[in-house]
mmCIF file of C-alpha atoms in Angstrom:
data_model
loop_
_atom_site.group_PDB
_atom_site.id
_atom_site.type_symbol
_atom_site.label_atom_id
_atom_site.label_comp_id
_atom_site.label_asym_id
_atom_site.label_seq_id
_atom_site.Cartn_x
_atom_site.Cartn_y
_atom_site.Cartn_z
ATOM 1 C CA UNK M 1 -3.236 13.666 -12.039
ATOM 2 C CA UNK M 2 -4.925 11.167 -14.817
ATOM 3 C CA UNK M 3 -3.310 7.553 -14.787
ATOM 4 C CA UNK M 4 -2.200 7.508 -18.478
ATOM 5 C CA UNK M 5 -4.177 4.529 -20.606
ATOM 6 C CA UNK M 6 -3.496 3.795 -24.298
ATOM 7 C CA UNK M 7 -4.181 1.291 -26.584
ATOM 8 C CA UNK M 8 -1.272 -0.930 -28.432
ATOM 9 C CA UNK M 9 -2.702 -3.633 -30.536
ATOM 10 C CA UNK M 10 -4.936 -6.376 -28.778
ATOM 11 C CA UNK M 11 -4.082 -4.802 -25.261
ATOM 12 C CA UNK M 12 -4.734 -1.926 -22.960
ATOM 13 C CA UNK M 13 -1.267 -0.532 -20.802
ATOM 14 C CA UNK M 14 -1.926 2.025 -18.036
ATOM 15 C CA UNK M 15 1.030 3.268 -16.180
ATOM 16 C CA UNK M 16 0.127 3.677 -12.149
ATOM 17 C CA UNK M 17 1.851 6.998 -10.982
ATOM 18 C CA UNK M 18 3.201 7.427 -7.451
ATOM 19 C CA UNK M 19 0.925 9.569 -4.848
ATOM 20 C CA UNK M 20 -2.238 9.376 -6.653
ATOM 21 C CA UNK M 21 -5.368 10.165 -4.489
ATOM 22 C CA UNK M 22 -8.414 8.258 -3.691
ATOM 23 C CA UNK M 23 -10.443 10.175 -6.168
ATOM 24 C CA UNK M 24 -7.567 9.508 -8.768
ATOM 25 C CA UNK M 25 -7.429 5.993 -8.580
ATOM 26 C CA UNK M 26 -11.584 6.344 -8.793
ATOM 27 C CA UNK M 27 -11.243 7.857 -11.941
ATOM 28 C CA UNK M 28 -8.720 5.629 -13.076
ATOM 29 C CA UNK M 29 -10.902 2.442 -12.088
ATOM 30 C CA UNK M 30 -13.894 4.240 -14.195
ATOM 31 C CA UNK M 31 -11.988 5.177 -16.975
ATOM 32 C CA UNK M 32 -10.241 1.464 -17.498
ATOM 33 C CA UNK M 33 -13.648 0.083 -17.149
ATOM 34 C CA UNK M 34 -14.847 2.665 -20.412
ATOM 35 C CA UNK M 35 -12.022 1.775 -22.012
ATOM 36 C CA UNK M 36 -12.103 -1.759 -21.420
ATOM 37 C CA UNK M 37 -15.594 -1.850 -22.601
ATOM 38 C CA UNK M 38 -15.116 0.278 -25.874
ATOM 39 C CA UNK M 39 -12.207 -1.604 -26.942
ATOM 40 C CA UNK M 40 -12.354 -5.412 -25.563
ATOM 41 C CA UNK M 41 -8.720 -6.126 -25.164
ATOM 42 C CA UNK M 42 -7.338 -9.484 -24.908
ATOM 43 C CA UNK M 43 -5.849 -7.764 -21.455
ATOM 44 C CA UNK M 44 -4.854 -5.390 -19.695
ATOM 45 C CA UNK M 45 -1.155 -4.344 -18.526
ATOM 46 C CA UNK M 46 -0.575 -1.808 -15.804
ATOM 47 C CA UNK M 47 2.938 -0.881 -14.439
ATOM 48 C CA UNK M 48 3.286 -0.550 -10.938
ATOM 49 C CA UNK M 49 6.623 0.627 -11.565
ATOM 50 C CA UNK M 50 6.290 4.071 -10.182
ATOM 51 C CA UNK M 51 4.244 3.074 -7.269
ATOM 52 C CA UNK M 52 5.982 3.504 -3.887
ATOM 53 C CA UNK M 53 3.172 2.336 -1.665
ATOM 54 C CA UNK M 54 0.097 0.305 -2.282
ATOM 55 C CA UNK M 55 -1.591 0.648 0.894
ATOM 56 C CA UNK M 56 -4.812 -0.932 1.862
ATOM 57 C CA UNK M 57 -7.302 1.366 -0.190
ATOM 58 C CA UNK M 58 -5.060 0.827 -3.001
ATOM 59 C CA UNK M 59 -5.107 -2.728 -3.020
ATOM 60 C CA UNK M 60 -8.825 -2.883 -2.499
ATOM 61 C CA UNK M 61 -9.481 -0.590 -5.798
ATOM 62 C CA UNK M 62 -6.967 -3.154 -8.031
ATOM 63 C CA UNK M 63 -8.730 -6.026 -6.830
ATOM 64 C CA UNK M 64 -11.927 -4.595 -7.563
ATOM 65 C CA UNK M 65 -10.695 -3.355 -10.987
ATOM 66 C CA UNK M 66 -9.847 -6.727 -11.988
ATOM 67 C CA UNK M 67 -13.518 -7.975 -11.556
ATOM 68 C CA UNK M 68 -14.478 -5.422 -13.733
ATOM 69 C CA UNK M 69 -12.416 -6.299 -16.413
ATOM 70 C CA UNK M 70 -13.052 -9.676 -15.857
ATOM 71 C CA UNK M 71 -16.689 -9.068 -16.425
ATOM 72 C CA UNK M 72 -15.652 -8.187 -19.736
ATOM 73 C CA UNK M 73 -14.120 -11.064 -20.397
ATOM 74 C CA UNK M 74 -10.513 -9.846 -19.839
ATOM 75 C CA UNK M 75 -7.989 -9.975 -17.277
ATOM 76 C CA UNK M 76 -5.158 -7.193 -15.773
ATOM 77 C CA UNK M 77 -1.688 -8.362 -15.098
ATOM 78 C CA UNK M 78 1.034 -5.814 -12.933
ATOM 79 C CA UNK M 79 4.089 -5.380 -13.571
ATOM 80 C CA UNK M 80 6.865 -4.135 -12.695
ATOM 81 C CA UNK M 81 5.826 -4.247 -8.397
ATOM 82 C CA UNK M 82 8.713 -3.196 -6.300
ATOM 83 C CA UNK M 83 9.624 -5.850 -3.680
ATOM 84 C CA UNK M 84 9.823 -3.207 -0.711
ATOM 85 C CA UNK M 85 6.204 -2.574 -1.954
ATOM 86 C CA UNK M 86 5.024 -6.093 -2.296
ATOM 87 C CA UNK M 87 6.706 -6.877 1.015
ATOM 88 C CA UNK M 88 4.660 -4.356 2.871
ATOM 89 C CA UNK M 89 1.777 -5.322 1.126
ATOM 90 C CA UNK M 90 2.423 -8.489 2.263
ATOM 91 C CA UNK M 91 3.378 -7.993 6.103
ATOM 92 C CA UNK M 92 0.182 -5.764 6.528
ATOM 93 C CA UNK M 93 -1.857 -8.575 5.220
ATOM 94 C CA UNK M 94 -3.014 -7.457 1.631
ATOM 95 C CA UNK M 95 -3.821 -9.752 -0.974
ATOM 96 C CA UNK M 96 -3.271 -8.306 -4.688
ATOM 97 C CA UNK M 97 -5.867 -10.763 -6.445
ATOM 98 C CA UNK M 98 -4.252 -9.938 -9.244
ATOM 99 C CA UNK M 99 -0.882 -11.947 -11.022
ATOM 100 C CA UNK M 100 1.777 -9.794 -10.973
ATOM 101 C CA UNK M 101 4.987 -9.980 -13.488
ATOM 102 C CA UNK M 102 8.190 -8.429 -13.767
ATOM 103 C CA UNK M 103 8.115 -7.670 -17.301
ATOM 104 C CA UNK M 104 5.969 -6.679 -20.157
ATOM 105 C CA UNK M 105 6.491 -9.906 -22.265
ATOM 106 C CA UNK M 106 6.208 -12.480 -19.446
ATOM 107 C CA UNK M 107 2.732 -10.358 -18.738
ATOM 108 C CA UNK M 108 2.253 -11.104 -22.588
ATOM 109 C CA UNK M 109 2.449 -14.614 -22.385
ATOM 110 C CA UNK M 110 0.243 -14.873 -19.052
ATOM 111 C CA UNK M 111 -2.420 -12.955 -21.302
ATOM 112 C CA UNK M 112 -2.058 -14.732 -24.305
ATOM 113 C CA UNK M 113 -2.457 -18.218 -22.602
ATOM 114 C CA UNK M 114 -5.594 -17.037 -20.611
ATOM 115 C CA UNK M 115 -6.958 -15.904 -23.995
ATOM 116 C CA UNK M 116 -6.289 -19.004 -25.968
ATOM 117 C CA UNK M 117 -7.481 -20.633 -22.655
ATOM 118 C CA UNK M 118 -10.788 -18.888 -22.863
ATOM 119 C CA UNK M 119 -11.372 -19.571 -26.600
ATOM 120 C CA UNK M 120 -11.025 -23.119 -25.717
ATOM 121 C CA UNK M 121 -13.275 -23.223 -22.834
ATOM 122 C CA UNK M 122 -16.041 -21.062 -24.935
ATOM 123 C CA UNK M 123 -15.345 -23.538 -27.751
ATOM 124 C CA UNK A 1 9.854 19.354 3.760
ATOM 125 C CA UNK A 2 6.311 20.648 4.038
ATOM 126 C CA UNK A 3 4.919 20.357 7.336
ATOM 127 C CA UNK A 4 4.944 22.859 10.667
ATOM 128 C CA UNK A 5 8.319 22.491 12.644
ATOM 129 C CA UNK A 6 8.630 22.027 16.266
ATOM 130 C CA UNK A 7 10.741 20.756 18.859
ATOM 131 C CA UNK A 8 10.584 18.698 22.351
ATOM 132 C CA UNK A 9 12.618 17.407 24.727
ATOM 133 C CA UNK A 10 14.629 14.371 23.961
ATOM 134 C CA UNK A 11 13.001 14.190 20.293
ATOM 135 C CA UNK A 12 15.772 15.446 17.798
ATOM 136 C CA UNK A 13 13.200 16.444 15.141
ATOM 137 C CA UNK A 14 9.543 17.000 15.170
ATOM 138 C CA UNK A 15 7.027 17.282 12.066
ATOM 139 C CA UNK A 16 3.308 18.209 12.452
ATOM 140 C CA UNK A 17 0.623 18.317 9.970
ATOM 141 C CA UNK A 18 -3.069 18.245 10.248
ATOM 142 C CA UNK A 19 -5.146 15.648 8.597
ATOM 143 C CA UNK A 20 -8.271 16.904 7.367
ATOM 144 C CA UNK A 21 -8.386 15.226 3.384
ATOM 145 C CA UNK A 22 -7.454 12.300 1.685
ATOM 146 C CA UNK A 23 -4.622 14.535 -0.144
ATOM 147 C CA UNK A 24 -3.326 14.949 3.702
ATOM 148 C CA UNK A 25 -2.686 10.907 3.675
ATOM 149 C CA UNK A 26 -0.044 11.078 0.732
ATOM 150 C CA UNK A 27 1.623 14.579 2.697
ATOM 151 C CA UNK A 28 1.559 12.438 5.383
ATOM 152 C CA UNK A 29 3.339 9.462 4.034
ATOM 153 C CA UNK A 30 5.712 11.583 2.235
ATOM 154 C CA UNK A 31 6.555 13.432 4.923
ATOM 155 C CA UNK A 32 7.052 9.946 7.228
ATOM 156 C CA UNK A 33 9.416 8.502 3.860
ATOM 157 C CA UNK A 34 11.313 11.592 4.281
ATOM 158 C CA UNK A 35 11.721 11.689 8.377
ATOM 159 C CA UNK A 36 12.821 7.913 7.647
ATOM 160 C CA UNK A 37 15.481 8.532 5.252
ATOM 161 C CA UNK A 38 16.859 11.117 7.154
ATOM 162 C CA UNK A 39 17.763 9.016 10.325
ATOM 163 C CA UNK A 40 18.847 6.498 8.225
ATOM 164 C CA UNK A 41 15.946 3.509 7.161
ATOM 165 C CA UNK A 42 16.144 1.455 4.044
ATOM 166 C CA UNK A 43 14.383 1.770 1.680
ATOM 167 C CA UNK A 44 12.118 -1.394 2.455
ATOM 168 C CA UNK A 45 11.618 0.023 6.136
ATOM 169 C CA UNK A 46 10.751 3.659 4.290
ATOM 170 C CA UNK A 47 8.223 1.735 2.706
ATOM 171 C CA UNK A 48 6.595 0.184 5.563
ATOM 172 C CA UNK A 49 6.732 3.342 7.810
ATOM 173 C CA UNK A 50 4.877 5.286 4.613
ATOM 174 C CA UNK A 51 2.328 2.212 4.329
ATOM 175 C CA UNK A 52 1.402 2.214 8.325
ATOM 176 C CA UNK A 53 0.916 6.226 8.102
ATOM 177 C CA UNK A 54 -0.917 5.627 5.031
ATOM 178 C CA UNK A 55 -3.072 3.364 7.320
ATOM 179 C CA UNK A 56 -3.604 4.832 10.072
ATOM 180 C CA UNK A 57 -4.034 8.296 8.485
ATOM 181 C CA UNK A 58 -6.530 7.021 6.150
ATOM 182 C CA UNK A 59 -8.788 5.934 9.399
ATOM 183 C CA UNK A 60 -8.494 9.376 10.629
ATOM 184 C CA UNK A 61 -10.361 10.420 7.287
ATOM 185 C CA UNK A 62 -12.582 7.538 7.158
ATOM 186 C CA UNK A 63 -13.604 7.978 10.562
ATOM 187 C CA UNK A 64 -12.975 11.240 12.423
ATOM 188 C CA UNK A 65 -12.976 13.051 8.826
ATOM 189 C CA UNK A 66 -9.662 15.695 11.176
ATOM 190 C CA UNK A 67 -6.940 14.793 12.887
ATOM 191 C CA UNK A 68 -3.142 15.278 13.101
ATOM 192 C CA UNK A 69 0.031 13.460 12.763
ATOM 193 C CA UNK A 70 3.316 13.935 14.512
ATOM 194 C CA UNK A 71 6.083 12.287 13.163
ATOM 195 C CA UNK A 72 9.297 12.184 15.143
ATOM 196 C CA UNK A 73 12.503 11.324 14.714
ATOM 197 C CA UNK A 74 14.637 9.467 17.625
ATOM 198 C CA UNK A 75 18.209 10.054 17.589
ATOM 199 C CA UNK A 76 18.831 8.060 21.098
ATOM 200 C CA UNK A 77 18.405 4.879 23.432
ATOM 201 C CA UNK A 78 16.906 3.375 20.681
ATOM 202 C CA UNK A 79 17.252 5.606 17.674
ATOM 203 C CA UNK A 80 14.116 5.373 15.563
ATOM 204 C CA UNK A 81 11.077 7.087 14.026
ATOM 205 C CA UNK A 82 7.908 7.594 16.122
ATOM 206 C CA UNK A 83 4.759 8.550 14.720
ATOM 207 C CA UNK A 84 1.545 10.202 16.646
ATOM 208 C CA UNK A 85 -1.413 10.076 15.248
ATOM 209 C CA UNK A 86 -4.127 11.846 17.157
ATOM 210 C CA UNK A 87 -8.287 12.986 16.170
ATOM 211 C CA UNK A 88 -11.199 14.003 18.367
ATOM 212 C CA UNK A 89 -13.872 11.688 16.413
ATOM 213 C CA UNK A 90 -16.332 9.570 17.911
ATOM 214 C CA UNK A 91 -13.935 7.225 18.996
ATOM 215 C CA UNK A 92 -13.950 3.492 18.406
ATOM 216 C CA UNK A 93 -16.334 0.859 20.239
ATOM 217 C CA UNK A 94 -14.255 -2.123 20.390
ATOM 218 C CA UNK A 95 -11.029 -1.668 20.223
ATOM 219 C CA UNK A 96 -10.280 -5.708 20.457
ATOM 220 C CA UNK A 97 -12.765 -6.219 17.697
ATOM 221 C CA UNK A 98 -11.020 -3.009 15.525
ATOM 222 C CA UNK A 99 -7.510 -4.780 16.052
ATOM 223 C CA UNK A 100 -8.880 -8.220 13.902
ATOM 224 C CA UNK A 101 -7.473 -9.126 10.866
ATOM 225 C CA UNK A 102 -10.306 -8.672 8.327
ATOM 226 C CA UNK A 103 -12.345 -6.255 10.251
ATOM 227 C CA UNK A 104 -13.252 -3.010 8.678
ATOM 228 C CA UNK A 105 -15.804 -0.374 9.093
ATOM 229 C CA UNK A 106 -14.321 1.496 6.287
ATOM 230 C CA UNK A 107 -13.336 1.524 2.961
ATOM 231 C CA UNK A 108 -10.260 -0.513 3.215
ATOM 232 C CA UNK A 109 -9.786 -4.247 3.800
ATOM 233 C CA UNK A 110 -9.536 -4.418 7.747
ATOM 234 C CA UNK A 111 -6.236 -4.922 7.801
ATOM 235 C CA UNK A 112 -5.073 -1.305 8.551
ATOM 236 C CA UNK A 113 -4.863 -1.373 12.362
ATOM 237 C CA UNK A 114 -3.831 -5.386 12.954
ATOM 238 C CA UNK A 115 -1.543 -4.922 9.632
ATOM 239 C CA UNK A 116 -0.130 -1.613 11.519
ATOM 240 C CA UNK A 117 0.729 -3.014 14.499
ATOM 241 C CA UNK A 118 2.594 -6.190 12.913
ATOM 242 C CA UNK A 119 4.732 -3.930 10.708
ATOM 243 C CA UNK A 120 5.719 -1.354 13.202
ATOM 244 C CA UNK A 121 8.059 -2.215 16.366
ATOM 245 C CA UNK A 122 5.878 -0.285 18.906
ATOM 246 C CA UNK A 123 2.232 -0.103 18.120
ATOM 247 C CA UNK A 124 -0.536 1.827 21.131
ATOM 248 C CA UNK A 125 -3.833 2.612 20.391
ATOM 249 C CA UNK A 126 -6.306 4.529 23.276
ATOM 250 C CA UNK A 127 -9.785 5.612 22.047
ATOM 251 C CA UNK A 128 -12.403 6.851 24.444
ATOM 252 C CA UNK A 129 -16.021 7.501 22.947
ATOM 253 C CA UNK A 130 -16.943 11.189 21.994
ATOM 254 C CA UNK A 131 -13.632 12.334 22.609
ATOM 255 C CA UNK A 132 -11.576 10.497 19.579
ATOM 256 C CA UNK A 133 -8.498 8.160 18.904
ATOM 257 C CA UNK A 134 -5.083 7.945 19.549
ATOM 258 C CA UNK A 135 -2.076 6.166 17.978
ATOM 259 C CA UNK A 136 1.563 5.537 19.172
ATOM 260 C CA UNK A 137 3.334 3.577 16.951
ATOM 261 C CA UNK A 138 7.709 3.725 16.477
ATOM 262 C CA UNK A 139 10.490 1.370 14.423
ATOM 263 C CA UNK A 140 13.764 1.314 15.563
ATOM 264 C CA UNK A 141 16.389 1.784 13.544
ATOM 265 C CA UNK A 142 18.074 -1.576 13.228
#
């Protein structure tokens, strides 16, 4: 099972499925890196909305994903996190480093605004 | 369902499955979600019954590389979901040190035993050196 990543305009989108492996989400973190690399989008979106558990591996592998991109001068925003899945994140103690959205344009704006931030900032 | 069937005293249903792969953690889970929604959890409990199997599973892997998980389901004085989680690996040293928040000798973030335990009702842990690990843990059907 390949997480699904595609290109549309200035941003990357990858759609999480539910029940992916620990190899899987490997090949997911190098392949977002690649693609992250090759293309240099302002950002990158992934739903969540599939995703029925997010354990502790999980979590660890997002977390460390974002670093990655950030290294390449982007940044990931979720969306779509179910609350029952955020909540047990939360009770077990996991920290998603990550902002996390309901929706595909409020994830927009959050990338747009660290963008225009980072222009600024690099002058 | 997929799983081996069997049944004890006083438990109304009774799942096995061995855990000898990282695939075996998602069976696991799955199986636990289903167990859950069959006596009758939400879906936010599902989802924290499936996360603490994940857990607790995943150390089996990480540390005993086989094990097996019984996953039970309570009809009675309290009705509920217990969960068994049982491998012959070397055991853990420290148990008090294992059950810290931000301990981990894995791959995970140490929060899969202390995390466990504060999302589950009834949480028991017993490890012996050389002879492996084992974990009690139920929720009660509220």
């Amino acid at each position: 099972m390949q997480v699904p990543i595609w290109k549309e305009g200035e941003y990357l989108f990858a759609s999480l499925l539910t029940g992916l492996s620990d190899v899987e989400f490997l090949h997911f973190y190098d392949n977002l890196i690649h693609q992250v690399t090759v293309h240099k989008p302002k950002g990158v979106i992934v739903d969540a909305s599939y995703v029925d558990i997010l354990d502790s591996y999980a979590t660890r592998m997002l977390n460390e994903m974002a670093v990655g991109v950030k290294k390449e001068g982007g940044m990931i925003v979720v969306i779509g996190l179910r609350s029952d899945v955020f909540s047990a994140m939360n009770q077990l103690g996991l920290n998603l480093k990550i902002e996390s959205v309901p929706t595909v344009k409020e994830a927009l704006t959050k990338l747009n605004h660290q963008y225009d931030d980072t222009m600024k900032s690099n002058g | 369902m997929k799983g081996e069937k069997v049944q004890h005293q006083g438990v109304a249903d009774v799942v096995s499955l061995r855990v000898t792969s990282e695939k075996d953690i998602i069976k696991a889970r799955e199986c636990a979600r289903q167990v859950a929604f069959k006596i009758g959890f939400d879906s936010k409990d599902r989802t924290l019954i499936a996360t603490a199997v994940s857990e607790i599973c995943r150390n089996v892997i990480e540390h005993a590389e086989r094990g097996e998980i019984m996953i039970e389901s309570l009809q009675d004085d309290p009705c509920g979901i217990r969960i068994i989680v049982r491998d012959d690996g070397l055991g853990i040293e420290n148990i008090d040190r294992a059950m810290r928040d931000g301990f981990s000798s894995g791959d995970g973030m140490g929060f899969g035993l202390p995390g466990t335990k504060r999302i589950m009702d009834k949480f028991k842990i017993s490890s012996e050196r050389g002879k492996g690990t084992e974990v009690i843990m139920a929720k009660w059907l509220q």
